[in-house]
mmCIF file of C-alpha atoms in Angstrom:
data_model
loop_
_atom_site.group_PDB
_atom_site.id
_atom_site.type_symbol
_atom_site.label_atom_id
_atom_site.label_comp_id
_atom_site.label_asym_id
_atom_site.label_seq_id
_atom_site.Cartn_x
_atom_site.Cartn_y
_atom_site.Cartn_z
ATOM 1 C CA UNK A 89 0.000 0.000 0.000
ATOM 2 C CA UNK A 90 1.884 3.217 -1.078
ATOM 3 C CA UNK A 91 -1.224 5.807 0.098
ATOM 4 C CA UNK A 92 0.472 8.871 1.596
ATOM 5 C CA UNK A 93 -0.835 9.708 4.863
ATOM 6 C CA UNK A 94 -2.253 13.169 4.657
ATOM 7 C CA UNK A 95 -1.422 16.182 6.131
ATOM 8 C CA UNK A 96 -4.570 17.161 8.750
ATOM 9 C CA UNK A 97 -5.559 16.917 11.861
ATOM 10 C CA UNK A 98 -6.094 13.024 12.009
ATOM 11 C CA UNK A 99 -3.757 10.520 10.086
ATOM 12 C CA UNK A 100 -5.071 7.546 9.617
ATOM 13 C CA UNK A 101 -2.054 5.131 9.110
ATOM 14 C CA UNK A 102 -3.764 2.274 8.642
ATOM 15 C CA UNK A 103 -3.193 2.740 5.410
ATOM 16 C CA UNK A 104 0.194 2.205 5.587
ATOM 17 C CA UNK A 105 2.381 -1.040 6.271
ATOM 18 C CA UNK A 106 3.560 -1.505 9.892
ATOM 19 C CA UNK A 107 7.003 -0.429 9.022
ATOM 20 C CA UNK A 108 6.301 2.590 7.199
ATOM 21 C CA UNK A 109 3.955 3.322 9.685
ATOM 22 C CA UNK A 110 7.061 3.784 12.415
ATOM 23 C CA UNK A 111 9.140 5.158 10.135
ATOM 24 C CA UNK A 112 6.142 8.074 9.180
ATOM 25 C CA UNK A 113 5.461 8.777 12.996
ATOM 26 C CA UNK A 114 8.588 8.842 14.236
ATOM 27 C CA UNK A 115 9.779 11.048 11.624
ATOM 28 C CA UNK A 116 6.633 13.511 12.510
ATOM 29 C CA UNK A 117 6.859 13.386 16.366
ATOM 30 C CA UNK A 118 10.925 14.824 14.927
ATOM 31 C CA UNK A 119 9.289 17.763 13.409
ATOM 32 C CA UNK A 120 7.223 18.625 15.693
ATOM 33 C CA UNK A 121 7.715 22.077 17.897
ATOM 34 C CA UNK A 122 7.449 21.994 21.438
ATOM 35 C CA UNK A 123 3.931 22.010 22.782
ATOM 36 C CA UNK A 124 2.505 21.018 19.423
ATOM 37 C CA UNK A 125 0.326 17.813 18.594
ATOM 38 C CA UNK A 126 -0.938 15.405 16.046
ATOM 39 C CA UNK A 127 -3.945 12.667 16.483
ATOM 40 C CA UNK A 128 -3.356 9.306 14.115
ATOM 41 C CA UNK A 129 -5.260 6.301 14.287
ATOM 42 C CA UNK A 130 -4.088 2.839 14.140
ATOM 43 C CA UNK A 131 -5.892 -0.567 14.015
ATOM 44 C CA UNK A 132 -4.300 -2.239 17.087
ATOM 45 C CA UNK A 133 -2.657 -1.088 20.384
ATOM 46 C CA UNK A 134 -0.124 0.941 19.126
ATOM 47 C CA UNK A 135 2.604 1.430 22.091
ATOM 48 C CA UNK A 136 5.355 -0.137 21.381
ATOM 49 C CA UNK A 137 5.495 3.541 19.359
ATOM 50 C CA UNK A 138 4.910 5.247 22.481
ATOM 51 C CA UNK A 139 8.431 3.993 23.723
ATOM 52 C CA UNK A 140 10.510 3.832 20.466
ATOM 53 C CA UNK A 141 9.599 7.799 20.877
ATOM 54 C CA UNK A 142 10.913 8.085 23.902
ATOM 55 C CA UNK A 143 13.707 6.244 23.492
ATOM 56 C CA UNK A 144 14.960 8.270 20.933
ATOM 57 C CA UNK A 145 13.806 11.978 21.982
ATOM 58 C CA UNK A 146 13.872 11.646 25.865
ATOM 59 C CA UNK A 147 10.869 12.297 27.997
ATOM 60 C CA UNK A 148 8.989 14.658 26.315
ATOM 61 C CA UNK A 149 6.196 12.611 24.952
ATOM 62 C CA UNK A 150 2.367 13.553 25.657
ATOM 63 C CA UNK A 151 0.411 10.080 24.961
ATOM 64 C CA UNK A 152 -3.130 10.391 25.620
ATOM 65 C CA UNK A 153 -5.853 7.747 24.065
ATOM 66 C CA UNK A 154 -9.149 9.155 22.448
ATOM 67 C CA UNK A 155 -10.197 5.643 21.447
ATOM 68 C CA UNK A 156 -8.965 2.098 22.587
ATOM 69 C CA UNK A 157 -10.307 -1.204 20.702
ATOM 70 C CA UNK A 158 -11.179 -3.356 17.512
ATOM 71 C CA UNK A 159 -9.390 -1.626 14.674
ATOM 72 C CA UNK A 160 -9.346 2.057 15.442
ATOM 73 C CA UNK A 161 -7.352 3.120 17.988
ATOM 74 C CA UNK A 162 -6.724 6.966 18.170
ATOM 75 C CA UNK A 163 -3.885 8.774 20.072
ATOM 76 C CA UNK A 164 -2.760 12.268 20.240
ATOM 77 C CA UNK A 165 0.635 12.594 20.735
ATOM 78 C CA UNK A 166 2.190 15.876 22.086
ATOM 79 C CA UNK A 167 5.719 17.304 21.711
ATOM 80 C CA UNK A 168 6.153 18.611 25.572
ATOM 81 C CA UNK A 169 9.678 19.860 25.791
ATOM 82 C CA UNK A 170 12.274 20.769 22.255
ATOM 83 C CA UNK A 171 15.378 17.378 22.805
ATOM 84 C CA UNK A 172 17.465 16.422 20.954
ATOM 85 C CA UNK A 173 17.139 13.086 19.422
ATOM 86 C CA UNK A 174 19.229 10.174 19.777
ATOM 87 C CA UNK A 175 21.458 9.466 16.810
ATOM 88 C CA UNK A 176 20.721 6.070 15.226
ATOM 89 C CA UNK A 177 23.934 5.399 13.617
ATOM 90 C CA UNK A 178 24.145 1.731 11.756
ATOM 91 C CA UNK A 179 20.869 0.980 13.722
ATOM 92 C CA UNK A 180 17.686 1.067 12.491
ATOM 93 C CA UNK A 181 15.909 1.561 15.611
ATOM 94 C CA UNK A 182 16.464 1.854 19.716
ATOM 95 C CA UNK A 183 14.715 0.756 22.284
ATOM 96 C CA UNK A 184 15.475 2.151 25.990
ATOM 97 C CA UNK A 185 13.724 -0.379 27.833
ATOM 98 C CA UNK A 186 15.234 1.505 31.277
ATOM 99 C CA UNK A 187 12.065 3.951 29.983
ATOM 100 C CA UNK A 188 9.389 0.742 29.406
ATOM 101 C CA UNK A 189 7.524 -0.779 32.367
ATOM 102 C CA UNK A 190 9.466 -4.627 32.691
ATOM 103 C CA UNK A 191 5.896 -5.920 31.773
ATOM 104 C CA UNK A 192 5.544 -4.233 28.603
ATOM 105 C CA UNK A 193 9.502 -5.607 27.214
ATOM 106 C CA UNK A 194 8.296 -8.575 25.440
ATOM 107 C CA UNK A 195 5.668 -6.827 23.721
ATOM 108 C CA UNK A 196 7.818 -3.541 22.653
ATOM 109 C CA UNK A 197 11.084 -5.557 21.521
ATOM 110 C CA UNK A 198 9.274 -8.168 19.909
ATOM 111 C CA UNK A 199 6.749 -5.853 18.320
ATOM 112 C CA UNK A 200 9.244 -3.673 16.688
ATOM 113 C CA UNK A 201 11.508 -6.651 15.637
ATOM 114 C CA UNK A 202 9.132 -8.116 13.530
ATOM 115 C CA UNK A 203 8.818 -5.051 11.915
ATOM 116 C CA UNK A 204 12.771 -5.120 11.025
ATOM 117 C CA UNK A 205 13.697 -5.521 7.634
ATOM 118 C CA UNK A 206 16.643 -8.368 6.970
ATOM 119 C CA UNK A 207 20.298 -7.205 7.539
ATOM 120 C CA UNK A 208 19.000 -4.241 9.972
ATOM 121 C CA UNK A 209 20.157 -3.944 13.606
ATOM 122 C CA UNK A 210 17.887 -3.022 16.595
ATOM 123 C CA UNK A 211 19.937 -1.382 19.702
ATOM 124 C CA UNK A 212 18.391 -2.543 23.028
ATOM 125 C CA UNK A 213 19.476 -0.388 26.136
ATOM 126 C CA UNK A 214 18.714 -1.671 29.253
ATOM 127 C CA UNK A 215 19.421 -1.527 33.427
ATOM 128 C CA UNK A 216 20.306 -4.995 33.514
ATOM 129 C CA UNK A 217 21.046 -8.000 31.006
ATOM 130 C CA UNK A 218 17.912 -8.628 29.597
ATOM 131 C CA UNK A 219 17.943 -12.615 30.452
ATOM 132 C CA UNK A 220 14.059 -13.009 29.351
ATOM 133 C CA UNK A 221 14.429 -11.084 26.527
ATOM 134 C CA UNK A 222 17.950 -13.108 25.193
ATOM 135 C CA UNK A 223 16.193 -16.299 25.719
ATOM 136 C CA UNK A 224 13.213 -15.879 23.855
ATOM 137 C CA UNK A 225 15.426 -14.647 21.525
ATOM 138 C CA UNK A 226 17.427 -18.227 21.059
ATOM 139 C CA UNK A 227 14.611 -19.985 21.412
ATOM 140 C CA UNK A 228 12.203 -18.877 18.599
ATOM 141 C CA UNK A 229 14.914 -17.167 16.227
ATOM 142 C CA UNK A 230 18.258 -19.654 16.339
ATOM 143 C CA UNK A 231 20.107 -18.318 13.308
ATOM 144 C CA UNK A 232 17.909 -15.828 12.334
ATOM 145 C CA UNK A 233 19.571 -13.216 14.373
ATOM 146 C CA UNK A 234 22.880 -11.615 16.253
ATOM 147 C CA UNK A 235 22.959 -10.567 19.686
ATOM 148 C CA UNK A 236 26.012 -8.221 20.354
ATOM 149 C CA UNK A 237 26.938 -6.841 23.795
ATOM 150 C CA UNK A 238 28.290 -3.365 22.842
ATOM 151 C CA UNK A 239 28.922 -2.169 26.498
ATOM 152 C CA UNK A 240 28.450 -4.358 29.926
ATOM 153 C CA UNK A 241 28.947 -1.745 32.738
ATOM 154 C CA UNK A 242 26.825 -1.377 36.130
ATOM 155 C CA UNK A 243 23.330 -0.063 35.432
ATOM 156 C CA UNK A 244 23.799 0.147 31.592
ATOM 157 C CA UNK A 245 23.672 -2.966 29.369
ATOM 158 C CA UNK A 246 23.673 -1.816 25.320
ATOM 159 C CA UNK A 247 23.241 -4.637 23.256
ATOM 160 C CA UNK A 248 22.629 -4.722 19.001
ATOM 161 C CA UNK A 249 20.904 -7.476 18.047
ATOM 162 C CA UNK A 250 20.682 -7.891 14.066
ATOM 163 C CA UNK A 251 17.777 -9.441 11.532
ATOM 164 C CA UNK A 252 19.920 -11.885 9.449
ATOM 165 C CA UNK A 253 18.957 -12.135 5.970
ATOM 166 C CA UNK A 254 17.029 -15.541 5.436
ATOM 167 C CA UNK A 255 17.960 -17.697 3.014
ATOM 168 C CA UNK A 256 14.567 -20.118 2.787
ATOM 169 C CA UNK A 257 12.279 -22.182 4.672
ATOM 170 C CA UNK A 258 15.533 -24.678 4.522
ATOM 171 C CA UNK A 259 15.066 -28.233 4.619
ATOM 172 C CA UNK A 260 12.657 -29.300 6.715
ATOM 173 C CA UNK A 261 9.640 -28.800 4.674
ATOM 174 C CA UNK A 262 6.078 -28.433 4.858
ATOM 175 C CA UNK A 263 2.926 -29.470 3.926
ATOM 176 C CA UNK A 264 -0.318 -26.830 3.458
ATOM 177 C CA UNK A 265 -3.134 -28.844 4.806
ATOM 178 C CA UNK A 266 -5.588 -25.995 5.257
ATOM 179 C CA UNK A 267 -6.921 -22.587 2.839
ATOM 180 C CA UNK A 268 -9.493 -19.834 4.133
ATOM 181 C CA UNK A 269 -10.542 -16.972 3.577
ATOM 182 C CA UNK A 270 -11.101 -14.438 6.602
ATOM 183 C CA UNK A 271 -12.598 -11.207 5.206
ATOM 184 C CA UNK A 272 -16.449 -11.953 5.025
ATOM 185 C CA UNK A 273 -15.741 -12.157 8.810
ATOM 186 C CA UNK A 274 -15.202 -9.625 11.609
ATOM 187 C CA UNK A 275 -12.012 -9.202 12.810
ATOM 188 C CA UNK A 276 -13.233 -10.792 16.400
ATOM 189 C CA UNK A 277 -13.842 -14.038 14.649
ATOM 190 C CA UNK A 278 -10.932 -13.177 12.255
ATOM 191 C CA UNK A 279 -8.471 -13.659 14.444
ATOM 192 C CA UNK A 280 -10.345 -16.743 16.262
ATOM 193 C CA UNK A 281 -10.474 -18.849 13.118
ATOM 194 C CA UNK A 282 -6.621 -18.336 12.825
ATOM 195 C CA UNK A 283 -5.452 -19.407 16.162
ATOM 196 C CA UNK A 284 -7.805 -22.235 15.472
ATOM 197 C CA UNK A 285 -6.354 -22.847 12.038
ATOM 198 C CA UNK A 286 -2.469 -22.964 13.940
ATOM 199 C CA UNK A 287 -4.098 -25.012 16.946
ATOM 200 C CA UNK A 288 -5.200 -27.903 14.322
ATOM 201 C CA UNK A 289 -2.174 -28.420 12.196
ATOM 202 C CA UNK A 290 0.788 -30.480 13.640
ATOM 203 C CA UNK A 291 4.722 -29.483 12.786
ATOM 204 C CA UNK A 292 5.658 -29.850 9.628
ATOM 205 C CA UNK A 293 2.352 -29.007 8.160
ATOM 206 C CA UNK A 294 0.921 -25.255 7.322
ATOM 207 C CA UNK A 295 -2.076 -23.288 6.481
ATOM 208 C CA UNK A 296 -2.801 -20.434 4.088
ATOM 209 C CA UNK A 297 -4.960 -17.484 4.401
ATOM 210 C CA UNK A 298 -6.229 -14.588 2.614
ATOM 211 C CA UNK A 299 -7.265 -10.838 4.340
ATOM 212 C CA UNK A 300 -8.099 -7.549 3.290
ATOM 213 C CA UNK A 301 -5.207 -5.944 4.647
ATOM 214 C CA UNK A 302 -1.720 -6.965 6.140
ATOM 215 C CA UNK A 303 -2.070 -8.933 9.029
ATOM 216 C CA UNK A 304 0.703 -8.396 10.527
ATOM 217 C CA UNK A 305 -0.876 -7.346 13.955
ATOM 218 C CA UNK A 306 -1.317 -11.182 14.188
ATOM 219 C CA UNK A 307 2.351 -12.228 13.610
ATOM 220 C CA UNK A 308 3.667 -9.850 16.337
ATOM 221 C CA UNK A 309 1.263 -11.417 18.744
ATOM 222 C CA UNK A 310 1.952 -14.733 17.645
ATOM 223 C CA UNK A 311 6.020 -13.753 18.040
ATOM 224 C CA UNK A 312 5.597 -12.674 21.652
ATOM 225 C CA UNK A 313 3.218 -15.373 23.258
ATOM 226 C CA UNK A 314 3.170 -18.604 20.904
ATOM 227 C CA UNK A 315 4.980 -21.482 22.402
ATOM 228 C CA UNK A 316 5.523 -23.044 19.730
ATOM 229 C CA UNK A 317 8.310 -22.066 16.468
ATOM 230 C CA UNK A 318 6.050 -20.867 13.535
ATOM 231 C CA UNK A 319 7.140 -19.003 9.920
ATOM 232 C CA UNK A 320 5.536 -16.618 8.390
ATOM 233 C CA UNK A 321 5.433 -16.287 4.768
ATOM 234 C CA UNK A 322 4.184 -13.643 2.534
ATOM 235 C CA UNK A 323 2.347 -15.105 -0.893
ATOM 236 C CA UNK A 324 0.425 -11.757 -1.951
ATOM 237 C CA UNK A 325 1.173 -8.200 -0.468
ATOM 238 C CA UNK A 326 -2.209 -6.351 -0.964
ATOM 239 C CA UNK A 327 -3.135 -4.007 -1.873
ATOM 240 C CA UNK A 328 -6.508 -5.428 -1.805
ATOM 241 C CA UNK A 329 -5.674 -8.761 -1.078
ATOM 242 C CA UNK A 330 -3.516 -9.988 1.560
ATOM 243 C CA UNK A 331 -1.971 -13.762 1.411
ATOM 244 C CA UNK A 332 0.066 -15.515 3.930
ATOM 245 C CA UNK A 333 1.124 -19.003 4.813
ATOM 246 C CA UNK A 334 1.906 -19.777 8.280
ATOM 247 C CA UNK A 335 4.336 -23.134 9.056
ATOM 248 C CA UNK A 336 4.184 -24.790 12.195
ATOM 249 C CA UNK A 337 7.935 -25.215 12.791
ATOM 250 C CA UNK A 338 8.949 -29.367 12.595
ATOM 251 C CA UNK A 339 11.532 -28.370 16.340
ATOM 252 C CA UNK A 340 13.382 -31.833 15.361
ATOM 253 C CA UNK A 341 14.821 -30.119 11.826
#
C-alpha cells in the first residue's frame, strides 16, 4: 500500500504497512515544535510507538488515548519539551527499555523486531542483562539473528541485536493442509479462526490465508506469546488482497 498519509488533523495510518507506519510517525513526532500535537489512528494497540519515541527523543512525549479497541485506535501525541534526538547510527531503531515498564519488554522488543527488515540492527538499552528477553530470543529465532553486547557496565547494558537475511524455509519442509478466507468475517472471529487454524495443524504441516489488509498485527502477537516455532510467509502483499502461509515449525529439523 503506497497511500500517503495526509497532512490534517487526524492521520489515519492504517493505510500504511507496519514499518512505514514507524518510520512516518517517528519522523513527525521529529518535526514537531514543542507544545505542538498530532492525532493518528491505528488498528491495534499501538505502544510499542509510544516507547521507540521516547527512546529516541527523551521524555517529552504527551500520549493520551481518544479511542482504545477493535481496529481504530486513536492517540494524540504531544511534543512537551524541544530534545534532541538520539542518533541512530548503523541501527535502524532503539529501544530504551530503562524507559518501558518490565511488563511491557516482550511486547515492545518483539513488536518492533518483527517489523525489522533483513540485515537491519535493533539497539536494546537496558538496566540490567535482559535474560528473558535473550532467551526468547534463542529460542524462537536460532540463526535468524545476532545478539552483540556493545557495552556491559553497572546499570547500563547496550546490546545490538541484528535481523539476518534468510535464506529459505531450509530443509525441513512443509505441507499446506488448510486454505481460508477471513474477510467476510469480523475481525473478532478473524483472528479466532486463525489461532484455530495454527491449533489444528501439527509441525511440519501449514495453512494459508487470505485478508483484506496486512495482518501483521497477528504475527507480532503470535512472536511474543506462541509457544511453539512458527514461519511466516508472505504469498500476496495487498493491496486489496492480503496472502500468507503460516508453518508450524517441525523443532526436530
Amino acid at each position: 500500500m503506497n497511500q500517503e498519509i495526509k497532512s490534517n488533523d487526524e492521520l489515519d495510518v492504517r493505510v500504511l504497512v507496519p514499518i512505514e507506519r514507524h518510520k512516518k510517525l517517528v519522523a513527525l513526532f521529529g518535526g514537531l515544535p514543542a507544545g505542538e500535537s498530532f492525532i493518528f489512528i491505528n488498528d491495534h494497540d499501538p505502544i510499542p510507538l509510544y516507547y521507540e519515541f521516547k527512546s529516541i527523543y527523551g521524555d517529552v512525549v504527551g500520549w493520551e488515548y481518544l479511542n482504545r479497541g477493535g481496529r481504530e485506535w486513536k492517540v494524540k501525541v504531544t511534543r512537551t519539551e524541544t530534545s534532541l534526538a538520539r542518533e541512530l547510527k548503523g541501527i535502524a531503531t532503539l529501544l530504551d527499555l530503562r524507559k518501558a515498564d518490565k511488563n511491557t519488554w516482550k511486547q515492545i522488543v518483539f513488536h518492533r523486531y518483527g517489523m525489522m527488515e533483513e540485515g537491519t540492527t535493533m539497539e536494546l538499552i537496558s538496566k540490567g542483562d535482559p535474560v528473558e528477553i535473550r532467551e526468547i530470543f534463542r529460542e524462537k529465532f536460532k540463526g535468524q539473528h545476532t545478539w552483540t553486547y556493545k557495552k556491559e557496565v553497572p546499570d547500563e547494558h547496550i546490546i545490538h541485536i541484528t535481523k539476518e537475511v534468510k535464506s529459505g524455509l531450509g530443509d525441513d519442509g512443509f505441507s499446506v493442509v488448510n486454505e481460508f478466507d477471513i474477510r467476510p468475517y469480523p475481525p473478532t472471529e478473524r483472528h479466532e479462526m486463525f489461532y484455530k487454524a495454527f491449533a489444528d495443524i501439527k509441525p511440519g504441516e501449514a495453512f494459508e490465508f487470505v485478508n483484506d489488509h496486512d495482518p501483521k498485527p497477528l504475527y507480532y502477537q503470535m512472536e511474543a506469546e506462541s509457544k511453539e516455532p512458527f514461519r511466516w510467509e508472505y504469498l500476496q502483499k495487498g493491496p486489496e488482497i492480503w496472502k500468507v502461509r503460516v508453518i508450524k515449525v517441525n523443532t526436530g529439523s
